Amino acid sequence: MVKFEKAFPRFLIPGALLLLGGNRADAHLVTTGLGPVYDGITHFALSPDDILPAVALALFAGLRGPLPGRRAMFMLPAAWLSGGLTSVYLISWQSFSAPWVAGILAATFLVFGLLVASDLKLPPAAVVALALALGVIHGFVNGVAMTQDGATTSVATLQLLGIAATLFILVALVSAAVISLRWDWTRIVVRVAGSWIAAMGLLWLGWSLRGRG
């Protein structure tokens, strides 16, 4: 069997291209016909503005070790779900339109990509705080999109549960894969992947802020 350390670089570029090739999902939610849970899963899978920061967090948690990886695995889905339910149940966003939302989401690309690229030594509590912040921000935006798309509270809740389950699996797999790396050069490959995510965030941030004072 080919070791993961040798196979890992081969999947970086195709994986990044696949993620970037997805459709933006902040305008309308995906309808699969399989129910709201699967709709939520598909919505997340086709949203690079959601999935890439989550991957970056998982990479960073894996670089920090098993304990931060385990905590991020639970905290990110819980925060994402909480942020989404807050916007769905507590506030009406039918007419909500904020031009700065794209800038905030782009900033998460940049921040978490830079964290991975720098391999910044942070304690587990800081990784948990980052997971909570990322989850609340993106979950809140997801809840707004669901409300604007006309989803009822029960349907939106199931969609958010589908996203949370996907996040749990994603963070578990990615962070565990990084934790298993033993060679120094493989950690450098992970950091390079973080720099690519940060670069995409910087480009998106500049694009979202173009023409504004």
PDB file of N, CA, C and O in Angstrom, residues 8-83:
ATOM      1  N   PHE A   8      -0.409  11.980  -0.345  1.00  0.00           N
ATOM      2  CA  PHE A   8      -1.071  13.223   0.038  1.00  0.00           C
ATOM      3  C   PHE A   8      -0.887  14.348  -0.973  1.00  0.00           C
ATOM      4  O   PHE A   8      -1.854  14.993  -1.361  1.00  0.00           O
ATOM      5  N   PRO A   9       0.342  14.631  -1.465  1.00  0.00           N
ATOM      6  CA  PRO A   9       0.508  15.752  -2.399  1.00  0.00           C
ATOM      7  C   PRO A   9      -0.244  15.561  -3.706  1.00  0.00           C
ATOM      8  O   PRO A   9      -0.627  16.537  -4.348  1.00  0.00           O
ATOM      9  N   ARG A  10      -0.483  14.317  -4.116  1.00  0.00           N
ATOM     10  CA  ARG A  10      -1.142  14.083  -5.396  1.00  0.00           C
ATOM     11  C   ARG A  10      -2.587  14.550  -5.382  1.00  0.00           C
ATOM     12  O   ARG A  10      -3.171  14.810  -6.434  1.00  0.00           O
ATOM     13  N   PHE A  11      -3.171  14.619  -4.203  1.00  0.00           N
ATOM     14  CA  PHE A  11      -4.583  14.969  -4.107  1.00  0.00           C
ATOM     15  C   PHE A  11      -4.805  16.443  -3.811  1.00  0.00           C
ATOM     16  O   PHE A  11      -5.938  16.911  -3.837  1.00  0.00           O
ATOM     17  N   LEU A  12      -3.736  17.174  -3.523  1.00  0.00           N
ATOM     18  CA  LEU A  12      -3.913  18.566  -3.133  1.00  0.00           C
ATOM     19  C   LEU A  12      -4.468  19.417  -4.271  1.00  0.00           C
ATOM     20  O   LEU A  12      -5.485  20.094  -4.131  1.00  0.00           O
ATOM     21  N   ILE A  13      -3.785  19.403  -5.426  1.00  0.00           N
ATOM     22  CA  ILE A  13      -4.202  20.251  -6.533  1.00  0.00           C
ATOM     23  C   ILE A  13      -5.552  19.814  -7.095  1.00  0.00           C
ATOM     24  O   ILE A  13      -6.454  20.655  -7.254  1.00  0.00           O
ATOM     25  N   PRO A  14      -5.773  18.517  -7.391  1.00  0.00           N
ATOM     26  CA  PRO A  14      -7.111  18.139  -7.879  1.00  0.00           C
ATOM     27  C   PRO A  14      -8.214  18.458  -6.879  1.00  0.00           C
ATOM     28  O   PRO A  14      -9.299  18.885  -7.256  1.00  0.00           O
ATOM     29  N   GLY A  15      -7.924  18.263  -5.593  1.00  0.00           N
ATOM     30  CA  GLY A  15      -8.928  18.557  -4.586  1.00  0.00           C
ATOM     31  C   GLY A  15      -9.259  20.032  -4.523  1.00  0.00           C
ATOM     32  O   GLY A  15     -10.431  20.418  -4.419  1.00  0.00           O
ATOM     33  N   ALA A  16      -8.219  20.883  -4.602  1.00  0.00           N
ATOM     34  CA  ALA A  16      -8.457  22.329  -4.570  1.00  0.00           C
ATOM     35  C   ALA A  16      -9.256  22.777  -5.790  1.00  0.00           C
ATOM     36  O   ALA A  16     -10.177  23.584  -5.691  1.00  0.00           O
ATOM     37  N   LEU A  17      -8.930  22.209  -6.967  1.00  0.00           N
ATOM     38  CA  LEU A  17      -9.671  22.570  -8.179  1.00  0.00           C
ATOM     39  C   LEU A  17     -11.119  22.128  -8.094  1.00  0.00           C
ATOM     40  O   LEU A  17     -12.032  22.824  -8.537  1.00  0.00           O
ATOM     41  N   LEU A  18     -11.347  20.954  -7.497  1.00  0.00           N
ATOM     42  CA  LEU A  18     -12.713  20.454  -7.349  1.00  0.00           C
ATOM     43  C   LEU A  18     -13.526  21.365  -6.448  1.00  0.00           C
ATOM     44  O   LEU A  18     -14.679  21.693  -6.734  1.00  0.00           O
ATOM     45  N   LEU A  19     -12.919  21.806  -5.342  1.00  0.00           N
ATOM     46  CA  LEU A  19     -13.622  22.685  -4.417  1.00  0.00           C
ATOM     47  C   LEU A  19     -13.925  24.037  -5.052  1.00  0.00           C
ATOM     48  O   LEU A  19     -15.014  24.590  -4.903  1.00  0.00           O
ATOM     49  N   LEU A  20     -12.954  24.571  -5.771  1.00  0.00           N
ATOM     50  CA  LEU A  20     -13.156  25.873  -6.392  1.00  0.00           C
ATOM     51  C   LEU A  20     -14.138  25.800  -7.551  1.00  0.00           C
ATOM     52  O   LEU A  20     -14.715  26.802  -7.940  1.00  0.00           O
ATOM     53  N   GLY A  21     -14.335  24.619  -8.081  1.00  0.00           N
ATOM     54  CA  GLY A  21     -15.265  24.478  -9.187  1.00  0.00           C
ATOM     55  C   GLY A  21     -16.713  24.412  -8.759  1.00  0.00           C
ATOM     56  O   GLY A  21     -17.616  24.427  -9.588  1.00  0.00           O
ATOM     57  N   GLY A  22     -16.975  24.358  -7.445  1.00  0.00           N
ATOM     58  CA  GLY A  22     -18.348  24.298  -6.967  1.00  0.00           C
ATOM     59  C   GLY A  22     -19.057  25.626  -7.132  1.00  0.00           C
ATOM     60  O   GLY A  22     -18.437  26.677  -7.297  1.00  0.00           O
ATOM     61  N   ASN A  23     -20.370  25.578  -7.090  1.00  0.00           N
ATOM     62  CA  ASN A  23     -21.170  26.785  -7.215  1.00  0.00           C
ATOM     63  C   ASN A  23     -21.250  27.503  -5.887  1.00  0.00           C
ATOM     64  O   ASN A  23     -21.245  26.879  -4.833  1.00  0.00           O
ATOM     65  N   ARG A  24     -21.350  28.826  -5.925  1.00  0.00           N
ATOM     66  CA  ARG A  24     -21.625  29.582  -4.717  1.00  0.00           C
ATOM     67  C   ARG A  24     -23.016  29.216  -4.234  1.00  0.00           C
ATOM     68  O   ARG A  24     -23.956  29.134  -5.005  1.00  0.00           O
ATOM     69  N   ALA A  25     -23.165  29.027  -2.931  1.00  0.00           N
ATOM     70  CA  ALA A  25     -24.431  28.527  -2.410  1.00  0.00           C
ATOM     71  C   ALA A  25     -25.110  29.512  -1.482  1.00  0.00           C
ATOM     72  O   ALA A  25     -26.019  29.140  -0.765  1.00  0.00           O
ATOM     73  N   ASP A  26     -24.676  30.768  -1.462  1.00  0.00           N
ATOM     74  CA  ASP A  26     -25.279  31.709  -0.546  1.00  0.00           C
ATOM     75  C   ASP A  26     -26.514  32.387  -1.143  1.00  0.00           C
ATOM     76  O   ASP A  26     -27.144  33.189  -0.486  1.00  0.00           O
ATOM     77  N   ALA A  27     -26.864  32.102  -2.375  1.00  0.00           N
ATOM     78  CA  ALA A  27     -28.053  32.691  -2.968  1.00  0.00           C
ATOM     79  C   ALA A  27     -29.252  31.766  -2.820  1.00  0.00           C
ATOM     80  O   ALA A  27     -30.315  32.167  -2.383  1.00  0.00           O
ATOM     81  N   HIS A  28     -29.081  30.488  -3.167  1.00  0.00           N
ATOM     82  CA  HIS A  28     -30.161  29.526  -3.066  1.00  0.00           C
ATOM     83  C   HIS A  28     -29.594  28.209  -2.574  1.00  0.00           C
ATOM     84  O   HIS A  28     -28.490  27.821  -2.930  1.00  0.00           O
ATOM     85  N   LEU A  29     -30.382  27.511  -1.780  1.00  0.00           N
ATOM     86  CA  LEU A  29     -29.965  26.219  -1.279  1.00  0.00           C
ATOM     87  C   LEU A  29     -30.192  25.146  -2.329  1.00  0.00           C
ATOM     88  O   LEU A  29     -31.079  25.251  -3.174  1.00  0.00           O
ATOM     89  N   VAL A  30     -29.405  24.086  -2.246  1.00  0.00           N
ATOM     90  CA  VAL A  30     -29.511  22.989  -3.193  1.00  0.00           C
ATOM     91  C   VAL A  30     -30.665  22.081  -2.778  1.00  0.00           C
ATOM     92  O   VAL A  30     -30.825  21.769  -1.602  1.00  0.00           O
ATOM     93  N   THR A  31     -31.470  21.647  -3.745  1.00  0.00           N
ATOM     94  CA  THR A  31     -32.551  20.706  -3.480  1.00  0.00           C
ATOM     95  C   THR A  31     -32.220  19.390  -4.162  1.00  0.00           C
ATOM     96  O   THR A  31     -32.163  19.310  -5.388  1.00  0.00           O
ATOM     97  N   THR A  32     -31.981  18.358  -3.365  1.00  0.00           N
ATOM     98  CA  THR A  32     -31.590  17.057  -3.903  1.00  0.00           C
ATOM     99  C   THR A  32     -32.783  16.152  -4.147  1.00  0.00           C
ATOM    100  O   THR A  32     -32.682  15.186  -4.897  1.00  0.00           O
ATOM    101  N   GLY A  33     -33.918  16.431  -3.478  1.00  0.00           N
ATOM    102  CA  GLY A  33     -35.061  15.538  -3.551  1.00  0.00           C
ATOM    103  C   GLY A  33     -34.987  14.400  -2.556  1.00  0.00           C
ATOM    104  O   GLY A  33     -35.877  13.547  -2.503  1.00  0.00           O
ATOM    105  N   LEU A  34     -33.915  14.362  -1.748  1.00  0.00           N
ATOM    106  CA  LEU A  34     -33.734  13.294  -0.768  1.00  0.00           C
ATOM    107  C   LEU A  34     -34.084  13.741   0.652  1.00  0.00           C
ATOM    108  O   LEU A  34     -33.898  12.985   1.597  1.00  0.00           O
ATOM    109  N   GLY A  35     -34.576  14.974   0.789  1.00  0.00           N
ATOM    110  CA  GLY A  35     -34.923  15.458   2.111  1.00  0.00           C
ATOM    111  C   GLY A  35     -34.002  16.567   2.565  1.00  0.00           C
ATOM    112  O   GLY A  35     -32.900  16.757   2.020  1.00  0.00           O
ATOM    113  N   PRO A  36     -34.411  17.319   3.586  1.00  0.00           N
ATOM    114  CA  PRO A  36     -33.638  18.491   4.021  1.00  0.00           C
ATOM    115  C   PRO A  36     -32.259  18.164   4.582  1.00  0.00           C
ATOM    116  O   PRO A  36     -31.345  18.973   4.459  1.00  0.00           O
ATOM    117  N   VAL A  37     -32.099  17.003   5.217  1.00  0.00           N
ATOM    118  CA  VAL A  37     -30.775  16.655   5.744  1.00  0.00           C
ATOM    119  C   VAL A  37     -29.766  16.540   4.607  1.00  0.00           C
ATOM    120  O   VAL A  37     -28.661  17.099   4.660  1.00  0.00           O
ATOM    121  N   TYR A  38     -30.148  15.818   3.560  1.00  0.00           N
ATOM    122  CA  TYR A  38     -29.254  15.672   2.405  1.00  0.00           C
ATOM    123  C   TYR A  38     -29.103  16.986   1.650  1.00  0.00           C
ATOM    124  O   TYR A  38     -28.049  17.238   1.050  1.00  0.00           O
ATOM    125  N   ASP A  39     -30.146  17.808   1.661  1.00  0.00           N
ATOM    126  CA  ASP A  39     -30.021  19.133   1.050  1.00  0.00           C
ATOM    127  C   ASP A  39     -28.939  19.938   1.764  1.00  0.00           C
ATOM    128  O   ASP A  39     -28.149  20.646   1.131  1.00  0.00           O
ATOM    129  N   GLY A  40     -28.930  19.859   3.102  1.00  0.00           N
ATOM    130  CA  GLY A  40     -27.902  20.573   3.863  1.00  0.00           C
ATOM    131  C   GLY A  40     -26.510  20.050   3.582  1.00  0.00           C
ATOM    132  O   GLY A  40     -25.561  20.824   3.431  1.00  0.00           O
ATOM    133  N   ILE A  41     -26.390  18.734   3.479  1.00  0.00           N
ATOM    134  CA  ILE A  41     -25.086  18.136   3.175  1.00  0.00           C
ATOM    135  C   ILE A  41     -24.598  18.594   1.808  1.00  0.00           C
ATOM    136  O   ILE A  41     -23.427  18.977   1.633  1.00  0.00           O
ATOM    137  N   THR A  42     -25.487  18.571   0.818  1.00  0.00           N
ATOM    138  CA  THR A  42     -25.111  18.978  -0.540  1.00  0.00           C
ATOM    139  C   THR A  42     -24.790  20.463  -0.593  1.00  0.00           C
ATOM    140  O   THR A  42     -23.848  20.881  -1.280  1.00  0.00           O
ATOM    141  N   HIS A  43     -25.563  21.259   0.129  1.00  0.00           N
ATOM    142  CA  HIS A  43     -25.302  22.700   0.199  1.00  0.00           C
ATOM    143  C   HIS A  43     -23.886  22.964   0.688  1.00  0.00           C
ATOM    144  O   HIS A  43     -23.151  23.770   0.106  1.00  0.00           O
ATOM    145  N   PHE A  44     -23.489  22.269   1.744  1.00  0.00           N
ATOM    146  CA  PHE A  44     -22.145  22.467   2.283  1.00  0.00           C
ATOM    147  C   PHE A  44     -21.084  21.969   1.305  1.00  0.00           C
ATOM    148  O   PHE A  44     -20.073  22.638   1.073  1.00  0.00           O
ATOM    149  N   ALA A  45     -21.310  20.800   0.721  1.00  0.00           N
ATOM    150  CA  ALA A  45     -20.310  20.205  -0.168  1.00  0.00           C
ATOM    151  C   ALA A  45     -20.069  21.052  -1.408  1.00  0.00           C
ATOM    152  O   ALA A  45     -18.978  21.000  -1.995  1.00  0.00           O
ATOM    153  N   LEU A  46     -21.076  21.835  -1.828  1.00  0.00           N
ATOM    154  CA  LEU A  46     -20.942  22.662  -3.030  1.00  0.00           C
ATOM    155  C   LEU A  46     -20.650  24.117  -2.707  1.00  0.00           C
ATOM    156  O   LEU A  46     -20.783  24.987  -3.576  1.00  0.00           O
ATOM    157  N   SER A  47     -20.251  24.390  -1.469  1.00  0.00           N
ATOM    158  CA  SER A  47     -19.980  25.767  -1.041  1.00  0.00           C
ATOM    159  C   SER A  47     -18.516  25.921  -0.648  1.00  0.00           C
ATOM    160  O   SER A  47     -18.155  25.685   0.513  1.00  0.00           O
ATOM    161  N   PRO A  48     -17.649  26.283  -1.579  1.00  0.00           N
ATOM    162  CA  PRO A  48     -16.239  26.467  -1.220  1.00  0.00           C
ATOM    163  C   PRO A  48     -16.036  27.539  -0.165  1.00  0.00           C
ATOM    164  O   PRO A  48     -15.062  27.492   0.591  1.00  0.00           O
ATOM    165  N   ASP A  49     -16.947  28.524  -0.095  1.00  0.00           N
ATOM    166  CA  ASP A  49     -16.800  29.566   0.908  1.00  0.00           C
ATOM    167  C   ASP A  49     -17.072  29.038   2.310  1.00  0.00           C
ATOM    168  O   ASP A  49     -16.716  29.685   3.299  1.00  0.00           O
ATOM    169  N   ASP A  50     -17.685  27.859   2.426  1.00  0.00           N
ATOM    170  CA  ASP A  50     -17.865  27.203   3.718  1.00  0.00           C
ATOM    171  C   ASP A  50     -16.823  26.115   3.945  1.00  0.00           C
ATOM    172  O   ASP A  50     -16.231  26.009   5.017  1.00  0.00           O
ATOM    173  N   ILE A  51     -16.616  25.304   2.934  1.00  0.00           N
ATOM    174  CA  ILE A  51     -15.817  24.100   3.136  1.00  0.00           C
ATOM    175  C   ILE A  51     -14.323  24.388   3.281  1.00  0.00           C
ATOM    176  O   ILE A  51     -13.628  23.754   4.077  1.00  0.00           O
ATOM    177  N   LEU A  52     -13.805  25.371   2.546  1.00  0.00           N
ATOM    178  CA  LEU A  52     -12.373  25.638   2.614  1.00  0.00           C
ATOM    179  C   LEU A  52     -11.926  26.172   3.977  1.00  0.00           C
ATOM    180  O   LEU A  52     -10.905  25.725   4.513  1.00  0.00           O
ATOM    181  N   PRO A  53     -12.634  27.146   4.581  1.00  0.00           N
ATOM    182  CA  PRO A  53     -12.238  27.544   5.934  1.00  0.00           C
ATOM    183  C   PRO A  53     -12.347  26.398   6.939  1.00  0.00           C
ATOM    184  O   PRO A  53     -11.517  26.296   7.858  1.00  0.00           O
ATOM    185  N   ALA A  54     -13.364  25.539   6.770  1.00  0.00           N
ATOM    186  CA  ALA A  54     -13.492  24.387   7.667  1.00  0.00           C
ATOM    187  C   ALA A  54     -12.316  23.432   7.491  1.00  0.00           C
ATOM    188  O   ALA A  54     -11.780  22.897   8.476  1.00  0.00           O
ATOM    189  N   VAL A  55     -11.910  23.215   6.252  1.00  0.00           N
ATOM    190  CA  VAL A  55     -10.735  22.372   5.996  1.00  0.00           C
ATOM    191  C   VAL A  55      -9.485  23.005   6.612  1.00  0.00           C
ATOM    192  O   VAL A  55      -8.649  22.313   7.208  1.00  0.00           O
ATOM    193  N   ALA A  56      -9.356  24.332   6.459  1.00  0.00           N
ATOM    194  CA  ALA A  56      -8.198  25.018   7.033  1.00  0.00           C
ATOM    195  C   ALA A  56      -8.162  24.856   8.551  1.00  0.00           C
ATOM    196  O   ALA A  56      -7.093  24.615   9.132  1.00  0.00           O
ATOM    197  N   LEU A  57      -9.296  24.978   9.205  1.00  0.00           N
ATOM    198  CA  LEU A  57      -9.341  24.771  10.651  1.00  0.00           C
ATOM    199  C   LEU A  57      -8.940  23.351  11.009  1.00  0.00           C
ATOM    200  O   LEU A  57      -8.178  23.129  11.958  1.00  0.00           O
ATOM    201  N   ALA A  58      -9.442  22.376  10.252  1.00  0.00           N
ATOM    202  CA  ALA A  58      -9.102  20.985  10.517  1.00  0.00           C
ATOM    203  C   ALA A  58      -7.602  20.740  10.327  1.00  0.00           C
ATOM    204  O   ALA A  58      -6.967  20.018  11.116  1.00  0.00           O
ATOM    205  N   LEU A  59      -7.026  21.342   9.289  1.00  0.00           N
ATOM    206  CA  LEU A  59      -5.577  21.219   9.070  1.00  0.00           C
ATOM    207  C   LEU A  59      -4.803  21.817  10.243  1.00  0.00           C
ATOM    208  O   LEU A  59      -3.836  21.220  10.738  1.00  0.00           O
ATOM    209  N   PHE A  60      -5.240  22.991  10.677  1.00  0.00           N
ATOM    210  CA  PHE A  60      -4.537  23.656  11.777  1.00  0.00           C
ATOM    211  C   PHE A  60      -4.686  22.864  13.072  1.00  0.00           C
ATOM    212  O   PHE A  60      -3.706  22.709  13.824  1.00  0.00           O
ATOM    213  N   ALA A  61      -5.885  22.367  13.346  1.00  0.00           N
ATOM    214  CA  ALA A  61      -6.085  21.565  14.554  1.00  0.00           C
ATOM    215  C   ALA A  61      -5.222  20.309  14.514  1.00  0.00           C
ATOM    216  O   ALA A  61      -4.647  19.903  15.532  1.00  0.00           O
ATOM    217  N   GLY A  62      -5.116  19.687  13.323  1.00  0.00           N
ATOM    218  CA  GLY A  62      -4.265  18.517  13.194  1.00  0.00           C
ATOM    219  C   GLY A  62      -2.795  18.831  13.421  1.00  0.00           C
ATOM    220  O   GLY A  62      -2.065  18.047  14.039  1.00  0.00           O
ATOM    221  N   LEU A  63      -2.347  19.986  12.954  1.00  0.00           N
ATOM    222  CA  LEU A  63      -0.964  20.403  13.186  1.00  0.00           C
ATOM    223  C   LEU A  63      -0.673  20.595  14.671  1.00  0.00           C
ATOM    224  O   LEU A  63       0.451  20.421  15.130  1.00  0.00           O
ATOM    225  N   ARG A  64      -1.698  20.997  15.417  1.00  0.00           N
ATOM    226  CA  ARG A  64      -1.531  21.254  16.843  1.00  0.00           C
ATOM    227  C   ARG A  64      -1.577  19.994  17.683  1.00  0.00           C
ATOM    228  O   ARG A  64      -1.246  20.018  18.858  1.00  0.00           O
ATOM    229  N   GLY A  65      -2.052  18.876  17.129  1.00  0.00           N
ATOM    230  CA  GLY A  65      -2.005  17.625  17.862  1.00  0.00           C
ATOM    231  C   GLY A  65      -3.361  16.998  18.112  1.00  0.00           C
ATOM    232  O   GLY A  65      -4.407  17.557  17.756  1.00  0.00           O
ATOM    233  N   PRO A  66      -3.374  15.826  18.750  1.00  0.00           N
ATOM    234  CA  PRO A  66      -4.626  15.071  18.950  1.00  0.00           C
ATOM    235  C   PRO A  66      -5.675  15.803  19.772  1.00  0.00           C
ATOM    236  O   PRO A  66      -6.859  15.772  19.428  1.00  0.00           O
ATOM    237  N   LEU A  67      -5.272  16.443  20.865  1.00  0.00           N
ATOM    238  CA  LEU A  67      -6.260  17.097  21.728  1.00  0.00           C
ATOM    239  C   LEU A  67      -6.990  18.235  21.017  1.00  0.00           C
ATOM    240  O   LEU A  67      -8.234  18.269  21.013  1.00  0.00           O
ATOM    241  N   PRO A  68      -6.281  19.191  20.400  1.00  0.00           N
ATOM    242  CA  PRO A  68      -7.005  20.219  19.637  1.00  0.00           C
ATOM    243  C   PRO A  68      -7.834  19.640  18.501  1.00  0.00           C
ATOM    244  O   PRO A  68      -8.922  20.141  18.199  1.00  0.00           O
ATOM    245  N   GLY A  69      -7.339  18.576  17.868  1.00  0.00           N
ATOM    246  CA  GLY A  69      -8.094  17.952  16.788  1.00  0.00           C
ATOM    247  C   GLY A  69      -9.413  17.385  17.277  1.00  0.00           C
ATOM    248  O   GLY A  69     -10.454  17.561  16.640  1.00  0.00           O
ATOM    249  N   ARG A  70      -9.378  16.704  18.421  1.00  0.00           N
ATOM    250  CA  ARG A  70     -10.617  16.143  18.968  1.00  0.00           C
ATOM    251  C   ARG A  70     -11.582  17.245  19.380  1.00  0.00           C
ATOM    252  O   ARG A  70     -12.797  17.145  19.149  1.00  0.00           O
ATOM    253  N   ARG A  71     -11.072  18.286  19.994  1.00  0.00           N
ATOM    254  CA  ARG A  71     -11.954  19.368  20.436  1.00  0.00           C
ATOM    255  C   ARG A  71     -12.571  20.110  19.255  1.00  0.00           C
ATOM    256  O   ARG A  71     -13.761  20.436  19.275  1.00  0.00           O
ATOM    257  N   ALA A  72     -11.773  20.363  18.231  1.00  0.00           N
ATOM    258  CA  ALA A  72     -12.307  21.037  17.045  1.00  0.00           C
ATOM    259  C   ALA A  72     -13.362  20.182  16.361  1.00  0.00           C
ATOM    260  O   ALA A  72     -14.345  20.703  15.818  1.00  0.00           O
ATOM    261  N   MET A  73     -13.181  18.870  16.399  1.00  0.00           N
ATOM    262  CA  MET A  73     -14.121  17.947  15.767  1.00  0.00           C
ATOM    263  C   MET A  73     -15.529  18.092  16.357  1.00  0.00           C
ATOM    264  O   MET A  73     -16.530  17.956  15.649  1.00  0.00           O
ATOM    265  N   PHE A  74     -15.602  18.392  17.654  1.00  0.00           N
ATOM    266  CA  PHE A  74     -16.903  18.561  18.306  1.00  0.00           C
ATOM    267  C   PHE A  74     -17.356  20.020  18.319  1.00  0.00           C
ATOM    268  O   PHE A  74     -18.552  20.309  18.150  1.00  0.00           O
ATOM    269  N   MET A  75     -16.416  20.934  18.527  1.00  0.00           N
ATOM    270  CA  MET A  75     -16.793  22.331  18.713  1.00  0.00           C
ATOM    271  C   MET A  75     -17.266  23.000  17.428  1.00  0.00           C
ATOM    272  O   MET A  75     -18.212  23.790  17.442  1.00  0.00           O
ATOM    273  N   LEU A  76     -16.606  22.722  16.307  1.00  0.00           N
ATOM    274  CA  LEU A  76     -16.991  23.386  15.059  1.00  0.00           C
ATOM    275  C   LEU A  76     -18.420  23.036  14.647  1.00  0.00           C
ATOM    276  O   LEU A  76     -19.210  23.946  14.370  1.00  0.00           O
ATOM    277  N   PRO A  77     -18.806  21.748  14.591  1.00  0.00           N
ATOM    278  CA  PRO A  77     -20.207  21.459  14.233  1.00  0.00           C
ATOM    279  C   PRO A  77     -21.204  22.053  15.220  1.00  0.00           C
ATOM    280  O   PRO A  77     -22.268  22.551  14.810  1.00  0.00           O
ATOM    281  N   ALA A  78     -20.884  22.005  16.525  1.00  0.00           N
ATOM    282  CA  ALA A  78     -21.804  22.543  17.528  1.00  0.00           C
ATOM    283  C   ALA A  78     -21.984  24.045  17.362  1.00  0.00           C
ATOM    284  O   ALA A  78     -23.107  24.569  17.431  1.00  0.00           O
ATOM    285  N   ALA A  79     -20.891  24.761  17.124  1.00  0.00           N
ATOM    286  CA  ALA A  79     -20.979  26.215  16.941  1.00  0.00           C
ATOM    287  C   ALA A  79     -21.699  26.557  15.654  1.00  0.00           C
ATOM    288  O   ALA A  79     -22.491  27.511  15.595  1.00  0.00           O
ATOM    289  N   TRP A  80     -21.431  25.802  14.587  1.00  0.00           N
ATOM    290  CA  TRP A  80     -22.090  26.034  13.290  1.00  0.00           C
ATOM    291  C   TRP A  80     -23.596  25.863  13.441  1.00  0.00           C
ATOM    292  O   TRP A  80     -24.387  26.682  12.953  1.00  0.00           O
ATOM    293  N   LEU A  81     -23.999  24.798  14.118  1.00  0.00           N
ATOM    294  CA  LEU A  81     -25.412  24.543  14.340  1.00  0.00           C
ATOM    295  C   LEU A  81     -26.037  25.634  15.204  1.00  0.00           C
ATOM    296  O   LEU A  81     -27.144  26.115  14.908  1.00  0.00           O
ATOM    297  N   SER A  82     -25.338  26.046  16.245  1.00  0.00           N
ATOM    298  CA  SER A  82     -25.867  27.091  17.131  1.00  0.00           C
ATOM    299  C   SER A  82     -26.038  28.415  16.401  1.00  0.00           C
ATOM    300  O   SER A  82     -27.064  29.094  16.545  1.00  0.00           O
ATOM    301  N   GLY A  83     -25.029  28.797  15.607  1.00  0.00           N
ATOM    302  CA  GLY A  83     -25.128  30.035  14.849  1.00  0.00           C
ATOM    303  C   GLY A  83     -26.262  29.998  13.845  1.00  0.00           C
ATOM    304  O   GLY A  83     -27.000  30.977  13.676  1.00  0.00           O
TER     305      GLY A  83
END
